[in-house]
Short mmCIF file of C-alpha atoms in Angstrom, two decimals:
data_model
loop_
_atom_site.label_atom_id
_atom_site.label_comp_id
_atom_site.label_asym_id
_atom_site.label_seq_id
_atom_site.Cartn_x
_atom_site.Cartn_y
_atom_site.Cartn_z
CA MET P 103 19.15 -66.64 126.13
CA ILE P 104 17.54 -63.58 127.69
CA ILE P 105 13.87 -63.79 128.72
CA ALA P 106 12.15 -60.45 129.28
CA VAL P 107 9.19 -60.61 131.71
CA ASP P 108 7.12 -57.96 133.43
CA TYR P 109 7.78 -57.18 137.08
CA SER P 110 4.86 -59.21 138.47
CA THR P 111 5.89 -62.31 136.47
CA ALA P 112 9.48 -61.93 137.67
CA GLN P 113 8.25 -61.89 141.26
CA CYS P 114 6.00 -64.92 140.69
CA LEU P 115 8.84 -66.95 139.16
CA HIS P 116 11.37 -65.77 141.79
CA VAL P 117 13.91 -64.79 139.14
CA ASN P 118 16.96 -62.57 139.20
CA SER P 119 16.00 -59.96 136.61
CA ARG P 120 19.37 -58.29 136.05
CA MET P 121 20.23 -57.57 132.41
CA PRO P 122 23.56 -59.26 131.48
CA ASN P 123 23.98 -57.56 128.09
CA ARG P 124 21.58 -54.95 126.70
CA SER P 125 22.86 -55.44 123.13
CA LEU P 126 21.27 -58.90 123.00
CA THR P 127 17.67 -57.80 123.48
CA ASN P 128 16.71 -57.88 119.78
CA ASP P 129 18.52 -60.95 118.41
CA GLU P 130 17.54 -64.60 118.09
CA LEU P 131 18.73 -65.36 121.64
CA SER P 132 16.29 -62.93 123.27
CA TRP P 133 12.64 -63.61 124.11
CA SER P 134 9.77 -61.65 125.67
CA VAL P 135 6.84 -62.94 127.71
CA ARG P 136 3.19 -61.85 127.78
CA THR P 137 0.65 -63.48 130.11
CA THR P 138 -2.94 -63.23 128.90
CA GLY P 139 -5.78 -65.19 130.45
CA ASP P 140 -5.00 -68.90 130.26
CA PHE P 141 -2.02 -68.40 127.95
CA ILE P 142 1.61 -67.39 128.11
CA ILE P 143 3.06 -66.04 124.86
CA ILE P 144 6.86 -66.30 124.68
CA MET P 145 8.09 -64.51 121.55
CA ASN P 146 11.54 -64.57 119.98
CA ASN P 147 12.51 -60.91 119.55
CA GLY P 148 14.69 -61.50 116.49
CA LEU P 149 12.30 -63.77 114.54
CA SER P 150 8.88 -62.86 116.04
CA LEU P 151 8.44 -66.61 116.64
CA PRO P 152 5.70 -67.34 119.24
CA ILE P 153 5.73 -70.19 121.75
CA ILE P 154 2.47 -70.92 123.57
CA ILE P 155 2.09 -72.32 127.10
CA ARG P 156 -1.24 -72.72 128.87
CA HIS P 157 -2.23 -72.23 132.50
CA PRO P 158 0.33 -69.67 133.75
CA GLN P 159 -0.84 -70.06 137.35
CA ARG P 160 0.91 -73.46 137.61
CA PHE P 161 4.39 -71.89 137.55
CA ASN P 162 5.93 -70.56 140.74
CA ASP P 163 9.64 -70.89 139.92
CA SER P 164 11.86 -70.20 136.92
CA ARG P 165 13.09 -73.77 136.40
CA SER P 166 9.63 -75.27 135.83
CA PHE P 167 8.75 -72.35 133.56
CA VAL P 168 11.91 -72.80 131.43
CA ALA P 169 11.35 -76.59 131.28
CA ALA P 170 7.82 -76.07 129.89
CA PHE P 171 9.04 -73.38 127.49
CA LYS P 172 11.83 -75.67 126.25
CA ARG P 173 9.45 -78.56 125.69
CA GLU P 174 6.99 -76.50 123.62
CA PHE P 175 9.85 -74.90 121.65
CA LEU P 176 11.29 -78.29 120.69
CA ASN P 177 7.82 -79.55 119.72
CA LEU P 178 7.40 -76.53 117.44
CA LEU P 179 10.77 -77.17 115.80
CA GLU P 180 9.63 -80.73 115.09
CA MET P 181 6.56 -79.34 113.30
CA THR P 182 8.40 -76.78 111.14
CA ALA P 183 10.97 -77.11 108.35
CA VAL P 184 13.93 -77.93 110.60
CA PRO P 185 16.04 -81.09 110.06
CA HIS P 186 15.90 -83.36 113.08
CA ALA P 187 19.69 -83.32 113.40
CA LYS P 188 19.66 -79.53 113.87
CA ILE P 189 17.07 -79.44 116.64
CA ARG P 190 19.67 -80.34 119.23
CA LEU P 191 22.03 -77.63 117.91
CA VAL P 192 19.28 -75.02 118.26
CA ARG P 193 18.31 -76.29 121.71
CA ASP P 194 21.87 -76.25 123.04
CA ARG P 195 22.54 -72.74 121.77
CA GLN P 196 19.26 -71.28 123.02
CA PHE P 197 19.19 -72.88 126.48
CA GLU P 198 22.90 -72.98 127.33
CA ASN P 199 22.56 -69.97 129.65
CA VAL P 200 19.24 -68.41 130.65
CA TYR P 201 18.89 -64.90 132.08
CA PHE P 202 15.81 -62.88 132.97
CA THR P 203 15.17 -59.16 132.62
CA THR P 204 12.17 -56.91 133.21
CA GLU P 205 12.89 -54.68 130.19
CA ILE P 206 10.63 -55.14 127.13
CA SER P 207 11.12 -52.79 124.18
CA PRO P 208 8.10 -50.85 122.80
CA GLN P 209 8.46 -52.59 119.42
CA THR P 210 8.37 -56.03 121.05
CA ALA P 211 5.39 -55.00 123.17
CA ARG P 212 3.46 -54.07 120.01
CA GLN P 213 4.19 -57.48 118.46
CA LEU P 214 3.03 -59.20 121.64
CA ASP P 215 -0.14 -57.11 121.52
CA GLU P 216 -0.76 -58.41 118.00
CA TYR P 217 -0.35 -62.05 119.05
CA GLN P 218 -2.54 -61.46 122.10
CA HIS P 219 -5.26 -60.02 119.87
CA GLN P 220 -5.01 -62.99 117.47
CA LEU P 221 -5.45 -65.45 120.34
CA GLY P 222 -8.88 -63.97 120.95
CA ASP P 223 -9.88 -63.65 117.28
CA SER P 224 -11.37 -66.83 115.83
CA ILE P 225 -11.53 -65.39 112.29
CA ASN P 226 -8.06 -63.99 111.68
CA GLY P 227 -6.26 -65.89 114.41
CA VAL P 228 -6.56 -69.43 115.74
CA ASN P 229 -9.13 -71.98 114.61
CA TRP P 230 -10.45 -73.06 118.02
CA GLU P 231 -13.02 -75.47 116.59
CA LYS P 232 -10.25 -78.00 115.90
CA ARG P 233 -9.12 -77.89 119.55
CA PRO P 234 -5.49 -77.12 118.69
CA THR P 235 -2.55 -78.03 120.89
CA ASN P 236 -0.09 -75.40 122.13
CA VAL P 237 2.22 -76.16 119.21
CA GLU P 238 -0.59 -75.95 116.65
CA ILE P 239 -1.66 -72.58 118.07
CA ALA P 240 1.90 -71.26 117.84
CA TYR P 241 2.26 -72.56 114.28
CA GLN P 242 -1.01 -70.95 113.16
CA LEU P 243 0.08 -67.61 114.62
CA ALA P 244 3.55 -67.85 113.04
CA GLU P 245 2.15 -68.89 109.66
CA LYS P 246 -0.14 -65.86 109.50
CA LYS P 247 2.31 -63.18 110.63
CA LYS P 248 4.42 -61.55 107.88
CA VAL P 249 7.89 -60.29 108.81
CA ALA P 250 8.88 -59.18 105.29
CA ALA P 251 7.48 -59.14 101.77
CA GLY P 252 6.28 -62.68 101.12
CA LEU P 253 8.12 -63.98 104.20
CA THR P 254 6.25 -65.37 107.20
CA VAL P 255 7.62 -66.07 110.66
CA VAL P 256 7.80 -69.78 109.73
CA ASP P 257 9.89 -68.92 106.64
CA ALA P 258 12.18 -66.71 108.72
CA LEU P 259 12.74 -69.55 111.20
CA GLU P 260 13.67 -71.92 108.36
CA GLN P 261 16.18 -69.45 106.92
CA ASP P 262 17.69 -68.74 110.34
CA VAL P 263 18.22 -72.43 111.14
CA MET P 264 19.48 -73.21 107.63
CA MET P 265 22.13 -70.47 107.57
CA ASN P 266 23.17 -70.18 111.23
CA TYR P 267 23.29 -73.82 112.33
CA HIS P 268 25.57 -76.17 110.42
CA LEU P 269 26.27 -79.84 111.08
CA ALA P 270 29.64 -80.29 109.41
CA ALA P 271 31.14 -83.59 108.24
CA HIS P 272 34.43 -84.85 109.63
CA PRO P 273 35.50 -82.09 112.06
CA LYS P 274 39.06 -83.42 111.79
CA LEU P 275 40.02 -83.98 108.17
CA ASN P 276 43.05 -85.74 106.75
CA GLU P 277 45.17 -84.25 103.96
CA HIS P 278 43.17 -85.99 101.23
CA ASN P 279 39.95 -84.39 102.45
CA ARG P 280 41.46 -80.92 102.77
CA SER P 281 42.03 -80.83 99.02
CA TYR P 282 38.26 -80.52 98.56
CA LEU P 283 37.69 -77.66 100.99
CA TYR P 284 37.34 -73.93 100.56
CA ARG P 285 36.57 -71.52 103.33
CA SER P 286 36.92 -67.76 102.70
CA ALA P 287 34.57 -65.55 100.68
CA SER P 288 37.22 -63.91 98.50
CA LEU P 289 36.72 -63.81 94.72
CA ASN P 290 39.58 -66.24 94.14
CA ASP P 291 38.14 -68.75 96.55
CA ILE P 292 34.66 -68.42 95.08
CA MET P 293 36.22 -69.29 91.71
CA ASN P 294 38.07 -72.10 93.46
CA ALA P 295 34.74 -73.42 94.75
CA VAL P 296 33.77 -74.19 91.15
CA ALA P 297 37.06 -76.05 90.68
CA VAL P 298 36.50 -77.96 93.92
CA ASN P 299 33.03 -79.01 92.82
CA GLN P 300 34.43 -80.15 89.48
CA HIS P 301 36.99 -82.18 91.42
CA PHE P 302 34.09 -83.83 93.26
CA ILE P 303 32.28 -84.61 89.99
CA THR P 304 35.38 -86.06 88.30
CA ASP P 305 36.05 -88.40 91.22
CA TYR P 306 32.35 -89.24 91.44
CA GLN P 307 32.13 -90.26 87.80
CA ALA P 308 35.13 -92.53 88.23
CA HIS P 309 33.50 -94.05 91.34
CA LEU P 310 30.23 -94.76 89.48
CA SER P 311 32.11 -96.29 86.58
CA ARG P 312 34.05 -98.60 88.89
CA ALA P 313 30.75 -99.60 90.50
CA GLY P 314 29.59 -100.88 87.10
CA GLN P 315 26.79 -98.39 86.49
CA ASP P 316 25.68 -97.82 82.90
CA ASP P 317 26.09 -94.53 81.04
CA ASP P 318 22.50 -93.36 81.70
CA ALA P 319 22.80 -93.96 85.45
CA ILE P 320 26.17 -92.21 85.58
CA GLU P 321 24.77 -89.22 83.71
CA GLN P 322 21.71 -88.99 85.95
CA ASN P 323 23.66 -89.33 89.19
CA THR P 324 26.34 -86.81 88.24
CA GLU P 325 23.67 -84.36 87.07
CA VAL P 326 21.98 -84.46 90.49
CA ALA P 327 25.34 -84.23 92.27
CA ALA P 328 26.38 -81.20 90.21
CA ASP P 329 23.03 -79.52 90.86
CA TYR P 330 23.30 -80.22 94.60
CA PHE P 331 26.88 -78.86 94.72
CA SER P 332 25.72 -75.72 92.89
CA TYR P 333 22.89 -75.33 95.41
CA CYS P 334 25.39 -75.46 98.29
CA GLU P 335 27.78 -73.14 96.45
CA GLY P 336 25.01 -70.58 95.92
CA LEU P 337 24.51 -70.45 99.69
CA GLY P 338 28.23 -69.98 100.30
CA ILE P 339 29.13 -73.37 101.75
CA SER P 340 30.83 -76.55 100.59
CA PRO P 341 29.04 -79.95 100.50
CA LEU P 342 30.98 -80.88 103.66
CA ASP P 343 29.88 -77.86 105.68
CA ASP P 344 26.37 -79.05 106.48
CA LEU P 345 25.11 -82.63 106.34
CA THR P 346 21.47 -81.52 106.55
CA PHE P 347 21.40 -79.52 103.31
CA PRO P 348 19.88 -82.40 101.29
CA TYR P 349 16.75 -81.75 103.35
CA TYR P 350 16.44 -78.14 102.13
CA TYR P 351 17.51 -79.12 98.62
CA LEU P 352 14.62 -81.61 98.37
CA LEU P 353 12.11 -79.44 100.21
CA HIS P 354 12.54 -76.65 97.64
CA TYR P 355 13.41 -78.80 94.63
CA ARG P 356 10.20 -78.09 92.72
CA GLU P 357 10.28 -74.33 93.20
CA ASN P 358 13.98 -74.14 92.24
CA SER P 359 13.53 -76.27 89.11
CA ASP P 360 13.05 -74.65 85.70
CA GLU P 361 10.67 -77.37 84.53
CA SER P 362 7.76 -79.40 85.79
CA VAL P 363 8.96 -82.04 88.25
CA THR P 364 7.20 -85.41 88.34
CA ASP P 365 7.09 -87.79 91.28
CA ALA P 366 9.26 -90.20 89.29
CA ARG P 367 11.89 -87.48 88.88
CA LEU P 368 11.86 -86.75 92.62
CA ARG P 369 12.34 -90.42 93.40
CA ALA P 370 15.31 -90.51 91.02
CA VAL P 371 16.81 -87.46 92.75
CA ILE P 372 16.44 -89.12 96.15
CA VAL P 373 18.16 -92.29 94.91
CA ALA P 374 20.92 -90.16 93.36
CA LEU P 375 21.51 -88.32 96.65
CA GLN P 376 21.83 -91.65 98.45
CA GLU P 377 24.35 -92.78 95.83
CA LEU P 378 26.27 -89.54 96.37
CA ALA P 379 26.39 -90.31 100.10
CA ARG P 380 27.91 -93.71 99.27
CA PHE P 381 30.64 -91.97 97.29
CA MET P 382 31.38 -89.50 100.11
CA TYR P 383 31.69 -92.42 102.51
CA THR P 384 34.05 -94.42 100.30
CA GLN P 385 36.19 -91.30 99.80
CA ARG P 386 36.49 -91.00 103.60
CA LEU P 387 34.76 -87.64 103.45
CA PHE P 388 31.91 -89.02 105.57
CA SER P 389 32.25 -91.02 108.76
CA ASN P 390 29.60 -93.61 109.68
CA ASN P 391 27.78 -90.98 111.70
CA ASP P 392 28.07 -88.42 108.87
CA LEU P 393 26.57 -90.95 106.48
CA GLU P 394 23.60 -91.58 108.74
CA GLN P 395 22.95 -87.85 109.23
CA PHE P 396 23.01 -87.26 105.46
CA VAL P 397 20.67 -90.19 104.74
CA GLN P 398 18.34 -89.09 107.55
CA ALA P 399 18.21 -85.58 106.04
CA VAL P 400 17.30 -87.07 102.65
CA LYS P 401 14.51 -89.16 104.18
CA GLN P 402 13.10 -86.24 106.17
CA GLY P 403 13.24 -84.03 103.08
CA GLN P 404 11.36 -86.68 101.14
CA ASP P 405 8.70 -86.99 103.87
CA ASP P 406 8.20 -83.25 104.32
CA LEU P 407 8.10 -82.67 100.57
CA HIS P 408 5.26 -85.18 100.27
CA ARG P 409 3.36 -83.50 103.07
CA GLN P 410 4.03 -80.10 101.55
CA ASN P 411 2.58 -81.20 98.20
CA ASP P 412 -0.51 -82.85 99.64
CA HIS P 413 0.33 -86.44 98.80
CA GLN P 414 -1.73 -87.95 101.61
CA ILE P 415 -3.53 -90.41 99.31
CA GLN P 416 -0.28 -91.79 97.91
CA ASN P 417 1.19 -92.01 101.40
CA MET P 418 -1.91 -93.81 102.64
CA PHE P 419 -1.58 -96.33 99.82
CA ASN P 420 2.10 -96.88 100.62
CA ARG P 421 1.34 -97.42 104.30
CA LEU P 422 -1.43 -99.87 103.42
CA GLN P 423 0.86 -101.80 101.07
CA LEU P 424 3.60 -101.89 103.70
CA HIS P 425 1.08 -103.12 106.26
CA VAL P 426 -0.07 -105.90 103.90
CA ASP P 427 3.52 -106.91 103.15
CA LYS P 428 4.35 -107.10 106.83
CA ARG P 429 1.21 -109.12 107.56
CA TRP P 430 2.28 -111.68 104.95
CA GLN P 431 5.77 -111.75 106.43
CA GLY P 432 4.27 -112.36 109.86
CA LEU P 433 2.17 -115.25 108.57
CA ALA P 434 5.31 -116.78 107.09
CA ALA P 435 7.13 -116.81 110.42
CA PRO P 436 8.72 -120.19 111.25
CA ARG P 437 6.08 -122.42 112.79
CA ARG P 438 8.43 -123.48 115.58
CA TYR P 439 8.17 -119.97 117.05
CA ASN P 440 4.79 -120.51 118.68
CA ARG P 441 5.34 -122.64 121.75
CA GLN P 442 7.34 -120.33 123.99
CA CYS P 443 6.80 -117.17 126.01
CA PHE P 444 9.83 -115.10 127.04
CA LYS P 445 10.06 -113.01 130.18
CA VAL P 446 12.04 -109.88 129.29
CA ARG P 447 13.71 -107.27 131.51
CA VAL P 448 14.69 -103.88 130.08
CA GLU P 449 16.73 -101.22 131.92
CA LEU P 450 17.57 -97.65 130.90
CA SER P 451 21.37 -97.27 131.02
CA ASN P 452 23.26 -94.50 132.81
CA TYR P 453 20.38 -93.25 134.92
CA SER P 454 19.68 -93.38 138.64
CA PRO P 455 17.34 -94.43 140.16
CA GLN P 456 16.97 -97.34 137.76
CA ILE P 457 14.11 -97.01 135.26
CA TRP P 458 13.08 -100.51 134.16
CA ARG P 459 10.32 -102.72 132.77
CA GLU P 460 9.53 -106.46 132.88
CA PHE P 461 7.08 -108.05 130.47
CA THR P 462 6.26 -111.30 128.71
CA VAL P 463 6.11 -111.75 124.95
CA GLY P 464 5.81 -114.67 122.53
CA ASP P 465 8.81 -116.00 120.64
CA ASP P 466 6.91 -115.48 117.37
CA THR P 467 7.32 -111.70 117.85
CA ARG P 468 9.32 -110.14 115.03
CA LEU P 469 12.27 -107.99 116.17
CA ASP P 470 10.87 -104.76 114.71
CA LYS P 471 7.69 -105.09 116.81
CA PHE P 472 9.80 -106.13 119.80
CA CYS P 473 11.76 -102.86 119.54
CA LEU P 474 8.58 -100.79 119.17
CA GLN P 475 7.09 -102.51 122.22
CA ILE P 476 10.11 -101.44 124.27
CA LEU P 477 10.19 -97.88 122.91
CA ALA P 478 6.48 -97.54 123.68
CA LEU P 479 7.12 -98.82 127.22
CA PHE P 480 9.57 -95.96 127.81
CA ASN P 481 7.40 -93.23 126.20
CA ALA P 482 9.53 -92.70 123.07
CA GLU P 483 7.65 -90.66 120.44
CA GLY P 484 9.37 -92.14 117.38
CA ASN P 485 11.08 -88.95 116.20
CA HIS P 486 14.51 -90.56 115.78
CA LEU P 487 16.30 -93.58 114.35
CA PHE P 488 17.03 -96.68 116.41
CA GLU P 489 18.94 -99.94 116.11
CA LEU P 490 19.19 -103.22 117.99
CA ASP P 491 22.58 -104.76 118.81
CA ASN P 492 22.91 -108.35 120.09
CA GLY P 493 26.67 -108.05 120.66
CA SER P 494 27.69 -109.36 117.26
CA ASP P 495 25.12 -108.06 114.76
CA ILE P 496 23.20 -104.79 114.33
CA TYR P 497 19.55 -104.80 113.22
CA GLN P 498 17.65 -101.87 111.69
CA LEU P 499 14.35 -101.23 109.93
CA PRO P 500 14.67 -101.80 106.14
CA GLN P 501 13.81 -98.17 105.31
CA MET P 502 16.53 -96.96 107.71
CA ARG P 503 19.33 -99.15 106.39
CA SER P 504 21.73 -97.16 104.22
CA GLY P 505 23.34 -100.20 102.59
CA PHE P 506 26.82 -98.84 103.28
CA VAL P 507 27.32 -100.40 106.72
CA LYS P 508 26.55 -104.10 107.25
CA THR P 509 23.30 -104.37 109.19
CA PHE P 510 20.45 -106.87 109.27
CA ASP P 511 16.75 -106.33 108.65
CA LEU P 512 14.62 -106.25 111.82
CA THR P 513 11.59 -107.49 109.88
CA GLU P 514 13.34 -110.72 108.85
CA HIS P 515 14.18 -112.02 112.34
CA TRP P 516 12.12 -113.24 115.28
CA LEU P 517 12.63 -113.33 119.02
CA GLY P 518 12.54 -117.12 118.78
CA ASP P 519 15.96 -116.98 117.11
CA TYR P 520 17.37 -116.36 120.61
CA GLN P 521 17.34 -118.08 123.97
CA VAL P 522 17.21 -117.36 127.69
CA GLY P 523 20.27 -115.44 128.86
CA ASP P 524 20.77 -113.56 125.59
CA HIS P 525 21.34 -109.79 125.85
CA PHE P 526 20.57 -106.91 123.48
CA THR P 527 21.18 -103.17 123.45
CA LEU P 528 18.50 -100.97 121.90
CA VAL P 529 19.90 -97.53 120.98
CA TYR P 530 17.36 -94.79 120.27
CA ASP P 531 18.17 -91.24 119.01
CA PHE P 532 21.86 -91.14 118.06
CA GLY P 533 22.06 -87.57 119.38
CA ASP P 534 20.71 -88.04 122.92
CA THR P 535 21.76 -91.73 122.74
CA TRP P 536 19.20 -93.47 124.92
CA GLN P 537 20.43 -97.02 125.57
CA PHE P 538 18.17 -99.82 126.80
CA GLN P 539 19.75 -103.02 128.11
CA ILE P 540 17.53 -106.01 127.30
CA THR P 541 17.79 -109.48 128.83
CA LEU P 542 15.74 -112.60 128.06
CA VAL P 543 15.52 -113.79 131.66
CA ASP P 544 13.13 -116.75 131.49
CA HIS P 545 10.70 -118.68 129.31
CA GLN P 546 7.79 -121.04 129.63
CA SER P 547 5.85 -123.21 127.23
CA ARG P 548 2.23 -122.47 126.46
CA PRO P 549 -0.45 -123.88 124.17
CA ARG P 550 -0.26 -122.61 120.62
CA ARG P 551 -3.79 -121.18 120.78
CA GLN P 552 -2.76 -118.90 123.66
CA ASN P 553 0.06 -117.31 121.73
CA ASP P 554 -1.77 -114.18 120.59
CA GLY P 555 1.35 -112.23 119.73
CA GLN P 556 0.60 -109.67 122.44
CA ALA P 557 3.00 -108.59 125.14
CA HIS P 558 1.95 -108.27 128.77
CA LEU P 559 3.53 -105.84 131.21
CA LEU P 560 4.46 -107.30 134.60
CA ALA P 561 6.22 -104.53 136.53
CA GLY P 562 8.28 -101.39 136.16
CA PHE P 563 9.61 -98.19 137.68
CA GLY P 564 9.92 -94.65 136.32
CA SER P 565 7.81 -92.74 133.81
CA GLY P 566 10.26 -93.17 130.90
CA ILE P 567 12.30 -90.84 128.69
CA ILE P 568 11.62 -87.31 127.43
CA GLU P 569 12.45 -86.59 123.78
CA ASP P 570 15.26 -84.16 122.89
CA ILE P 571 16.08 -83.31 126.49
CA GLY P 572 19.79 -84.16 126.28
CA GLY P 573 19.73 -87.86 127.15
CA THR P 574 19.95 -89.22 130.68
CA GLN P 575 21.72 -86.12 131.99
CA GLY P 576 18.86 -83.93 130.79
CA LEU P 577 16.34 -86.38 132.23
CA ALA P 578 18.10 -86.22 135.62
CA ARG P 579 17.89 -82.42 135.57
CA ALA P 580 14.20 -82.55 134.65
CA ALA P 581 13.52 -85.00 137.48
CA LYS P 582 14.56 -82.33 139.98
CA ASP P 583 11.52 -80.31 138.90
CA ASP P 584 9.15 -83.16 138.05
CA VAL P 585 8.74 -85.76 140.79
CA THR P 586 6.57 -87.93 138.51
CA ILE P 587 9.62 -89.03 136.50
CA ASN P 588 11.00 -91.21 139.30
CA ARG P 589 7.93 -93.04 140.55
CA GLN P 590 6.46 -96.52 140.58
CA LEU P 591 4.76 -97.46 137.31
CA ASP P 592 0.99 -98.00 137.28
CA VAL P 593 1.12 -101.33 135.42
CA ASP P 594 -2.62 -101.77 134.78
CA LYS P 595 -3.04 -98.21 133.48
CA PHE P 596 0.01 -98.45 131.24
CA GLN P 597 -1.01 -101.87 129.88
CA ALA P 598 -4.39 -100.43 128.83
CA GLY P 599 -2.75 -97.82 126.58
CA TRP P 600 0.33 -99.77 125.52
CA GLY P 601 -1.16 -101.13 122.29
CA ASP P 602 -2.16 -97.65 121.11
CA ARG P 603 1.36 -96.37 121.81
CA ILE P 604 2.84 -99.19 119.72
CA SER P 605 0.43 -98.46 116.84
CA LEU P 606 1.43 -94.78 116.83
CA LEU P 607 5.11 -95.72 116.66
CA GLN P 608 4.41 -98.13 113.78
CA GLN P 609 2.80 -95.28 111.86
CA ARG P 610 5.81 -93.06 112.57
CA TYR P 611 8.29 -95.50 111.11
CA GLN P 612 6.24 -96.38 108.05
#
């Protein structure tokens, strides 16, 4: 990455402003900076993508500036049409090496002028009445700016990530898997791609038949599989080249379809894609991790498609129904789980100094809420999958379970199933791989009427994790610039906001 700043900004940030390679100044790895009032605009030269940071006077070195830039960039990727699994790929490529220069091209300067003008224009630019965040400001600017006929900056970002960042299945393939692959763009191999896809379909039909599916289900599933393979083929890749393509396939399913698409049809397509993933797994074309990435892409595509088509009322109803179902499940908890209060200690693995929490919680706490309590304690935002491992069994939320690997439902088990001395490992974000070691260290009896189902924080150290920063290694690097990461926890202050944090996470995972 090359960041072009003016001379005064370079002096303020104490940066070495030598240009490493002039040919990179107009591609997707080059950015330009404009400081205007209370804002810093950081624009990608290749995509015209703006990143907004406020209060430029707080930066007096390059590391803190890049850390803030990185955080806002990742937040913007979360808001746009980018599969979660690809965010880390984009981050690693962009921020692997950072250089500064004082050279800004005239064309880039004109684009920065346009964004600067929009920041001060409440009619054609940002809607300030809604008090937007930095990310919302950047998204509004990007959504309004056209970079080509009918193509906005947001659209250009989606196309760039879709075509230039691939998350391939099985990097090392055995001979059986190689028979499915094609790689070059020659005419013969393009024709071979059709034959390869037909090979997939033939094997898939046999798989569905062996699974005992009826003729209608086989026809529907193979139809979706053939359409998905054709979608990949039209973009010049095989179904194994990118595990996140189901996301784009679903996101644009309606506009690519020749007929009106009902919600029932979309649900059938989603189920068919999940069945296709099962086939890929049984054929050893997907590993366990590949399977999870594919299923996650399907779920995110489903969620973003609903948001894109303004299905808030339906989503609200679904959340309400799920809430009612879970309330009934909670009322049906075994009555013996109401006489005991556990003291729990949780430590973040592979980080020094130790970040930890101690709290008490009733044994009638269901494992899904127990996990959310811990994630909220460590400032997780709920952007990724998680699972709980007790050493012999793995527990996941029901909507996250693929059905292909044996796991247990978090909502069907309670903390009272366990006893003092038991250990768990909570794994959050299978990319950054945050691991929390949990120990039930003590317990005490209490009157049933006092068991309100609420957890109470006792002590702790460290501010918690930072999403998409590269795990504990990235957190350690950030702590060099941010002394608040490694500090004593304000227990009373955190306890006051803990319940709200848990509620936000519950909404995320519904």
